[in-house]
XYZ file of C-alpha atoms in Angstrom:
480
model
C -32.357 -23.923 32.919
C -32.062 -23.792 29.138
C -29.565 -20.959 29.444
C -27.474 -23.063 31.842
C -27.400 -26.022 29.444
C -26.543 -23.689 26.592
C -23.605 -22.257 28.533
C -22.395 -25.747 29.463
C -22.626 -26.823 25.817
C -20.584 -23.826 24.638
C -17.992 -24.333 27.392
C -17.623 -28.016 26.514
C -17.056 -27.238 22.878
C -14.582 -24.504 23.859
C -12.494 -27.029 25.822
C -12.659 -29.558 22.975
C -11.591 -26.994 20.386
C -8.818 -25.803 22.742
C -7.428 -29.333 23.097
C -7.636 -29.989 19.338
C -5.866 -26.743 18.422
C -3.242 -27.210 21.118
C -2.564 -30.814 20.175
C -2.254 -30.097 16.461
C -0.013 -27.103 17.160
C 2.484 -28.941 19.323
C 2.570 -32.056 17.130
C 3.273 -29.971 14.034
C 6.205 -28.320 15.854
C 7.859 -31.762 16.011
C 9.297 -31.464 19.480
C 10.982 -34.425 21.152
C 8.366 -37.094 22.061
C 8.811 -36.674 25.824
C 8.350 -32.903 25.538
C 5.277 -33.343 23.341
C 3.723 -35.749 25.862
C 4.406 -33.359 28.740
C 2.680 -30.484 26.933
C -0.254 -32.690 25.932
C -0.800 -33.576 29.600
C -0.829 -29.883 30.459
C -3.339 -29.180 27.672
C -5.634 -31.979 28.831
C -5.604 -31.214 32.554
C -5.326 -27.424 32.427
C -7.530 -26.148 29.599
C -7.460 -23.349 28.538
C -4.611 -22.392 30.865
C -2.401 -24.919 29.073
C -2.604 -23.010 25.799
C -1.700 -19.765 27.559
C 1.269 -21.426 29.257
C 2.383 -22.823 25.930
C 2.311 -19.375 24.328
C 4.456 -17.967 27.120
C 6.728 -20.947 27.803
C 6.663 -23.365 24.900
C 6.822 -21.521 21.603
C 10.039 -20.295 20.059
C 9.014 -17.272 18.037
C 12.555 -16.598 16.782
C 12.117 -12.868 16.728
C 14.755 -11.204 18.894
C 17.762 -13.293 17.911
C 21.193 -12.934 19.452
C 23.671 -13.512 16.657
C 25.072 -17.010 16.493
C 28.392 -16.095 14.936
C 31.119 -13.489 15.305
C 31.043 -10.318 13.243
C 33.170 -10.595 10.066
C 35.492 -7.912 11.422
C 36.030 -9.910 14.601
C 36.754 -13.082 12.627
C 39.620 -11.383 10.818
C 41.151 -10.378 14.119
C 40.989 -13.748 15.869
C 41.685 -16.420 13.233
C 44.125 -19.069 14.374
C 45.259 -22.373 12.919
C 44.497 -25.818 14.249
C 48.093 -27.093 13.960
C 48.995 -26.075 17.523
C 47.104 -29.107 18.829
C 49.179 -32.233 18.396
C 46.808 -34.723 20.029
C 44.680 -36.263 17.240
C 41.951 -37.156 19.761
C 41.089 -33.495 20.103
C 41.258 -32.434 16.465
C 37.665 -33.519 15.790
C 36.448 -31.710 18.928
C 38.181 -28.548 17.743
C 36.660 -28.878 14.297
C 33.220 -29.531 15.804
C 33.352 -26.327 17.857
C 34.749 -24.379 14.907
C 31.836 -25.538 12.761
C 29.035 -25.129 15.314
C 30.203 -21.945 17.080
C 32.434 -20.448 14.391
C 35.246 -20.358 16.930
C 38.927 -20.381 16.058
C 41.620 -21.546 18.442
C 42.844 -18.900 20.866
C 46.425 -19.837 21.569
C 48.048 -17.272 23.900
C 46.146 -17.090 27.171
C 46.700 -16.853 30.891
C 43.902 -18.331 33.034
C 43.104 -17.640 36.681
C 40.537 -19.907 38.391
C 38.210 -18.680 41.143
C 36.398 -21.118 43.421
C 33.759 -18.710 44.759
C 32.293 -15.232 44.489
C 34.649 -13.767 47.079
C 37.657 -14.491 44.872
C 35.887 -13.610 41.619
C 34.440 -10.255 42.714
C 37.706 -9.169 44.313
C 39.482 -9.671 40.992
C 36.611 -8.186 38.963
C 36.514 -5.003 41.042
C 40.284 -4.624 40.739
C 40.104 -4.951 36.952
C 37.142 -2.573 36.694
C 39.111 0.063 38.593
C 41.951 -0.268 36.056
C 39.697 0.346 33.040
C 40.884 3.114 30.701
C 38.768 2.753 27.550
C 35.693 0.534 28.051
C 33.869 -1.906 30.321
C 31.452 -4.495 28.920
C 29.271 -6.533 31.297
C 26.670 -9.161 30.376
C 24.938 -10.912 33.287
C 21.779 -12.965 33.625
C 21.064 -11.927 37.240
C 21.894 -8.463 38.536
C 20.721 -7.487 42.015
C 20.675 -4.060 43.599
C 22.126 -5.391 46.858
C 25.528 -5.098 48.505
C 27.823 -6.359 45.749
C 25.443 -5.036 43.109
C 25.786 -1.530 44.506
C 29.545 -1.882 44.791
C 29.723 -2.729 41.099
C 27.301 0.101 40.276
C 29.360 2.667 42.173
C 32.539 1.624 40.353
C 30.776 1.831 36.981
C 29.393 5.285 37.717
C 32.792 6.502 38.840
C 34.528 5.089 35.758
C 31.845 6.539 33.468
C 32.557 9.986 34.910
C 36.222 9.418 34.068
C 35.267 8.964 30.422
C 35.279 5.160 30.245
C 32.647 3.802 27.828
C 30.436 1.317 29.687
C 27.875 -1.081 28.254
C 25.801 -3.377 30.452
C 23.504 -6.195 29.230
C 20.946 -7.575 31.686
C 18.285 -10.227 31.146
C 14.759 -8.989 31.850
C 13.815 -12.072 33.864
C 17.144 -12.337 35.659
C 17.068 -8.679 36.641
C 13.375 -8.678 37.568
C 14.212 -7.749 41.176
C 16.707 -5.068 40.227
C 15.320 -1.723 41.333
C 14.378 0.872 38.733
C 16.435 3.376 40.673
C 19.525 1.167 40.247
C 19.168 1.130 36.466
C 18.261 4.822 36.341
C 21.402 5.768 38.282
C 23.521 3.822 35.835
C 21.871 5.402 32.813
C 22.016 8.895 34.300
C 25.784 8.441 34.701
C 26.110 7.509 31.018
C 26.170 3.721 31.307
C 24.473 2.199 28.249
C 22.148 -0.434 29.766
C 20.529 -2.899 27.352
C 17.748 -5.169 28.633
C 17.372 -8.470 26.805
C 13.795 -9.659 26.333
C 12.227 -12.071 23.870
C 9.103 -10.649 22.265
C 6.159 -12.168 20.437
C 4.918 -10.860 17.118
C 4.101 -7.128 16.915
C 0.481 -7.538 18.083
C 1.861 -8.421 21.542
C 4.934 -6.199 21.234
C 4.996 -5.076 24.868
C 4.268 -8.400 26.565
C 7.271 -10.541 27.367
C 5.987 -13.903 26.121
C 9.355 -15.631 26.197
C 10.057 -15.891 29.914
C 11.241 -19.389 29.092
C 14.004 -18.104 26.777
C 16.702 -16.200 28.630
C 20.115 -14.713 28.155
C 21.989 -16.813 30.723
C 25.454 -15.615 29.703
C 27.871 -14.097 32.231
C 30.604 -12.103 30.522
C 32.865 -9.246 31.566
C 35.399 -7.633 29.235
C 37.634 -4.738 30.307
C 39.588 -2.750 27.717
C 39.628 -5.794 25.439
C 42.538 -7.200 27.454
C 40.928 -9.133 30.308
C 37.760 -11.214 30.373
C 35.648 -13.131 32.881
C 33.371 -16.113 32.259
C 31.732 -18.637 34.594
C 28.846 -19.319 36.931
C 28.666 -16.236 39.147
C 25.972 -13.630 38.572
C 25.933 -10.319 40.429
C 24.281 -10.734 43.831
C 25.089 -11.207 47.499
C 24.148 -14.900 47.500
C 27.175 -15.549 45.286
C 29.239 -14.285 48.204
C 27.600 -16.807 50.530
C 25.226 -14.266 52.056
C 21.998 -15.941 50.934
C 19.759 -18.571 52.514
C 21.749 -21.415 50.914
C 24.939 -20.506 52.763
C 28.389 -20.836 51.215
C 28.116 -20.642 47.429
C 30.639 -22.870 45.658
C 31.030 -21.676 42.100
C 33.682 -21.678 39.388
C 34.652 -18.621 37.401
C 37.758 -17.875 35.354
C 39.629 -14.717 34.419
C 41.452 -14.784 31.095
C 44.122 -12.510 29.662
C 45.051 -13.082 26.034
C 43.469 -13.532 22.632
C 40.476 -15.483 24.011
C 39.235 -12.121 25.298
C 38.730 -11.030 21.707
C 36.283 -13.903 21.316
C 34.372 -12.836 24.425
C 34.378 -9.291 23.089
C 32.940 -10.425 19.764
C 30.104 -12.294 21.457
C 29.307 -9.343 23.717
C 29.236 -6.773 20.918
C 27.068 -8.952 18.686
C 24.665 -9.488 21.608
C 24.610 -5.794 22.439
C 23.915 -4.685 18.887
C 21.171 -7.302 18.435
C 19.398 -6.159 21.611
C 19.720 -2.450 20.816
C 18.395 -2.989 17.300
C 15.252 -4.701 18.599
C 14.709 -2.398 21.582
C 15.511 0.907 19.869
C 15.504 0.110 16.169
C 19.058 1.341 15.712
C 22.720 0.412 15.926
C 25.345 3.064 16.626
C 28.806 2.200 15.342
C 31.837 3.975 16.690
C 34.523 5.367 14.404
C 37.420 3.872 16.361
C 35.920 0.403 16.592
C 39.311 -1.302 16.484
C 40.098 0.039 19.951
C 37.721 -2.589 21.313
C 40.000 -5.249 19.815
C 43.536 -4.321 20.820
C 46.405 -6.552 19.823
C 46.557 -9.048 22.695
C 49.661 -9.390 24.763
C 51.130 -12.878 24.865
C 50.133 -13.611 28.433
C 50.542 -17.370 28.348
C 50.347 -20.470 26.237
C 46.922 -21.774 27.222
C 44.862 -22.882 24.217
C 41.119 -22.250 24.322
C 37.950 -22.229 22.261
C 34.616 -20.510 22.688
C 31.202 -22.191 22.376
C 27.930 -20.296 22.121
C 24.390 -21.620 21.838
C 20.820 -20.431 22.053
C 17.181 -21.283 21.273
C 17.431 -20.115 17.681
C 20.774 -21.698 16.806
C 20.626 -24.417 14.187
C 22.420 -26.919 16.411
C 22.801 -27.195 20.222
C 26.527 -26.468 20.068
C 27.309 -26.722 23.777
C 25.467 -30.026 24.114
C 27.317 -31.396 21.083
C 30.687 -30.350 22.497
C 29.927 -32.018 25.840
C 28.774 -35.142 24.034
C 32.011 -35.212 22.040
C 34.130 -34.738 25.159
C 32.382 -37.687 26.811
C 32.953 -39.967 23.831
C 36.699 -39.251 23.589
C 37.378 -39.910 27.292
C 39.874 -42.704 27.952
C 40.211 -42.701 31.730
C 37.859 -40.425 33.670
C 35.228 -37.693 33.499
C 34.453 -35.281 36.337
C 31.276 -33.189 36.172
C 30.086 -30.436 38.509
C 26.595 -29.077 37.878
C 23.788 -27.587 40.003
C 21.073 -29.128 37.803
C 21.077 -32.442 35.955
C 18.302 -32.903 33.410
C 20.363 -34.034 30.401
C 19.305 -34.939 26.908
C 18.836 -38.589 25.984
C 22.056 -38.490 23.960
C 24.086 -37.242 26.925
C 22.564 -39.901 29.182
C 23.375 -42.639 26.680
C 26.921 -41.381 26.219
C 27.534 -41.392 29.971
C 26.109 -44.906 30.287
C 28.240 -46.205 27.435
C 31.362 -44.557 28.857
C 30.696 -45.968 32.346
C 30.077 -49.480 30.974
C 33.316 -49.134 29.033
C 35.291 -48.612 32.236
C 35.505 -44.812 32.317
C 35.538 -43.452 35.883
C 32.656 -40.953 35.925
C 32.017 -38.781 38.956
C 29.316 -36.141 39.281
C 29.196 -33.420 41.936
C 25.642 -32.273 42.668
C 24.069 -30.080 45.377
C 22.967 -31.690 48.643
C 20.136 -29.146 48.832
C 18.027 -27.420 46.227
C 17.328 -23.907 45.058
C 14.770 -25.070 42.446
C 12.425 -27.678 43.906
C 11.112 -29.405 40.768
C 14.427 -29.368 38.914
C 16.188 -30.854 41.933
C 13.852 -33.833 42.232
C 13.796 -34.425 38.482
C 17.611 -34.376 38.534
C 17.713 -37.044 41.228
C 15.897 -39.511 38.966
C 18.497 -39.107 36.219
C 21.359 -39.376 38.687
C 19.853 -42.533 40.209
C 19.579 -44.025 36.741
C 23.318 -43.480 36.218
C 24.131 -45.102 39.566
C 23.010 -48.400 38.064
C 25.787 -48.095 35.482
C 28.551 -47.445 37.993
C 28.630 -43.650 37.875
C 29.557 -42.125 41.243
C 27.380 -39.240 42.417
C 28.460 -36.970 45.262
C 26.030 -34.680 47.092
C 27.733 -31.495 48.263
C 27.513 -30.416 51.892
C 24.027 -29.393 52.991
C 25.069 -26.090 54.553
C 26.193 -24.831 51.140
C 25.315 -24.881 47.456
C 27.415 -25.917 44.470
C 26.695 -23.894 41.330
C 29.785 -24.752 39.240
C 29.387 -25.626 35.571
C 32.559 -27.608 34.926
C 33.543 -30.810 33.151
C 37.058 -32.245 32.906
C 38.248 -35.207 30.837
C 41.337 -37.356 31.488
C 43.137 -34.500 33.235
C 43.816 -32.962 29.806
C 40.845 -30.884 28.642
C 38.050 -29.064 30.442
C 35.079 -26.800 29.927
C 34.022 -23.914 32.161
C 31.139 -21.602 31.433
C 27.530 -20.667 32.033
C 25.723 -23.800 30.786
C 24.273 -26.289 33.241
C 23.953 -29.975 32.396
C 20.290 -29.656 31.493
C 17.852 -29.177 28.645
C 17.292 -25.524 29.546
C 20.944 -24.677 28.978
C 21.219 -26.896 25.909
C 18.115 -25.636 24.106
C 16.309 -22.747 25.826
C 18.939 -20.286 27.074
C 21.638 -18.257 25.414
C 24.815 -19.703 26.926
C 28.563 -19.416 26.533
C 31.271 -21.920 27.500
C 35.028 -22.092 27.184
C 36.941 -25.244 26.285
C 40.477 -25.376 27.660
C 43.077 -27.621 26.034
C 45.628 -27.548 28.837
C 46.737 -30.135 31.388
C 47.895 -27.633 34.013
C 44.590 -25.762 34.149
C 42.568 -28.965 33.930
C 44.549 -30.478 36.814
C 43.773 -27.431 38.971
C 40.083 -27.841 38.187
C 40.243 -31.536 39.005
C 42.088 -30.871 42.273
C 39.260 -28.497 43.240
C 36.720 -31.151 42.276
C 38.442 -33.806 44.404
C 38.561 -31.397 47.363
C 34.832 -30.751 46.911
C 33.911 -34.431 47.010
C 35.793 -34.750 50.296
C 33.111 -32.423 51.683
C 30.335 -34.403 50.015
C 28.526 -37.652 50.691
C 28.240 -40.478 48.211
C 24.734 -40.990 46.853
C 23.838 -44.686 46.821
C 21.132 -46.499 44.916
C 19.940 -48.062 48.171
C 19.456 -44.659 49.814
C 17.603 -43.421 46.747
C 15.265 -46.420 46.584
C 14.524 -46.153 50.305
C 13.300 -42.585 49.945
C 9.858 -41.857 51.462
C 6.900 -42.595 49.201
C 5.865 -38.950 48.910
C 9.370 -38.073 47.653
C 9.119 -40.796 45.036
C 5.820 -39.335 43.843
C 7.352 -35.861 43.645
C 10.307 -37.233 41.687
C 8.058 -39.160 39.302
C 5.944 -36.080 38.521
C 9.023 -33.879 38.213
C 10.570 -36.359 35.785
C 7.505 -36.227 33.504
C 7.867 -32.479 33.098
C 11.678 -32.411 33.156
C 11.888 -31.606 29.446
C 10.015 -28.358 30.099
C 12.090 -27.228 33.091
């Protein structure tokens, strides 16, 4: 009996010490109040599991850092002046992106928009087949399924032809990619780099940062054509998954913007190789990766990058700025909607000021908790006059697009949520062009024709158990 009481006494003190250490740790990190409260609830109700979860999901150890700025050599190749933009409303946005992402203006570009994976992969495969010097791919999710194997077979064939191929995958995103798939690529000479975020050396081989991911989706072929957008590599992006038709937005760019994509890729690749292998191998003819771009068009673009160890959330700041300069309307397409407080306030202010704001959101979910947390934020905006459209329930919308006033737009990998703003490495393009923006808006308007309007009455009449789920999901939304 005495032994039992002794064990209970020790266990009680263990839980108390666990809560004290956990609480002090998270408070000293000075996270946003709502995030701090969410973690404190986890510590209280799940000791000592809460501390373990925090180590794996909450801490930012800032060890394996993807570079937050272009290499000096790349900067010299891609500098442009700001004078090409005549509209004073956009000068401050340009300067903001230049300061937070070190991005110049790319002024000679041709842009092709794809509305789904069928269009995107058709173009990607065609461009891969044309490769003469190098292929650079950086994808969050890579699956060894139908389209994954098609891409693999092309890469192996091109590698045998002497094309230099580098392929960045995220460890979490490629968790279901077979070892054989990666081995076949490496055996053919493809240089595969796996991004993973590691804790201090005493846990060197345990991936403690499953919450910090490389969510970028980049393809660069011969330094002349680039791809950026929402599609990963997998059959579901072709509409062959359980969610049905997959509505996504991806763009192909030819022009000097590709040099920016190339700079981001190479900096990412070198950073990962240095951590994983302790070395960086420079090539003698490095300038061949940055050929003089052909003047393909007159589309003006900028590049925004962000990540968990960047000093400022550059993509969130750019979106915030775009919202504040809107004069007529804002169209947003996003699969997840867990925005920061500043983004929510900006949308409310814009809506109250008469700006027509429309948001396209999935009618079904692929992430249960995120979906129901998102609904609470969307319902909150309904009260301010924002229109929310739920996409058809036999499909899934995964686009990450925002357009403003039919003049400027952003397309990239970042969702409208805290994860993309603060936890993931992301990359977005900003397009200063009315023609391209109009095409994106026409696609958006076609999408809402296939959607149903979400009303505040429908939301408030939801079953009680759904309201409970939403309330709980909202509490932990800052951690999603």
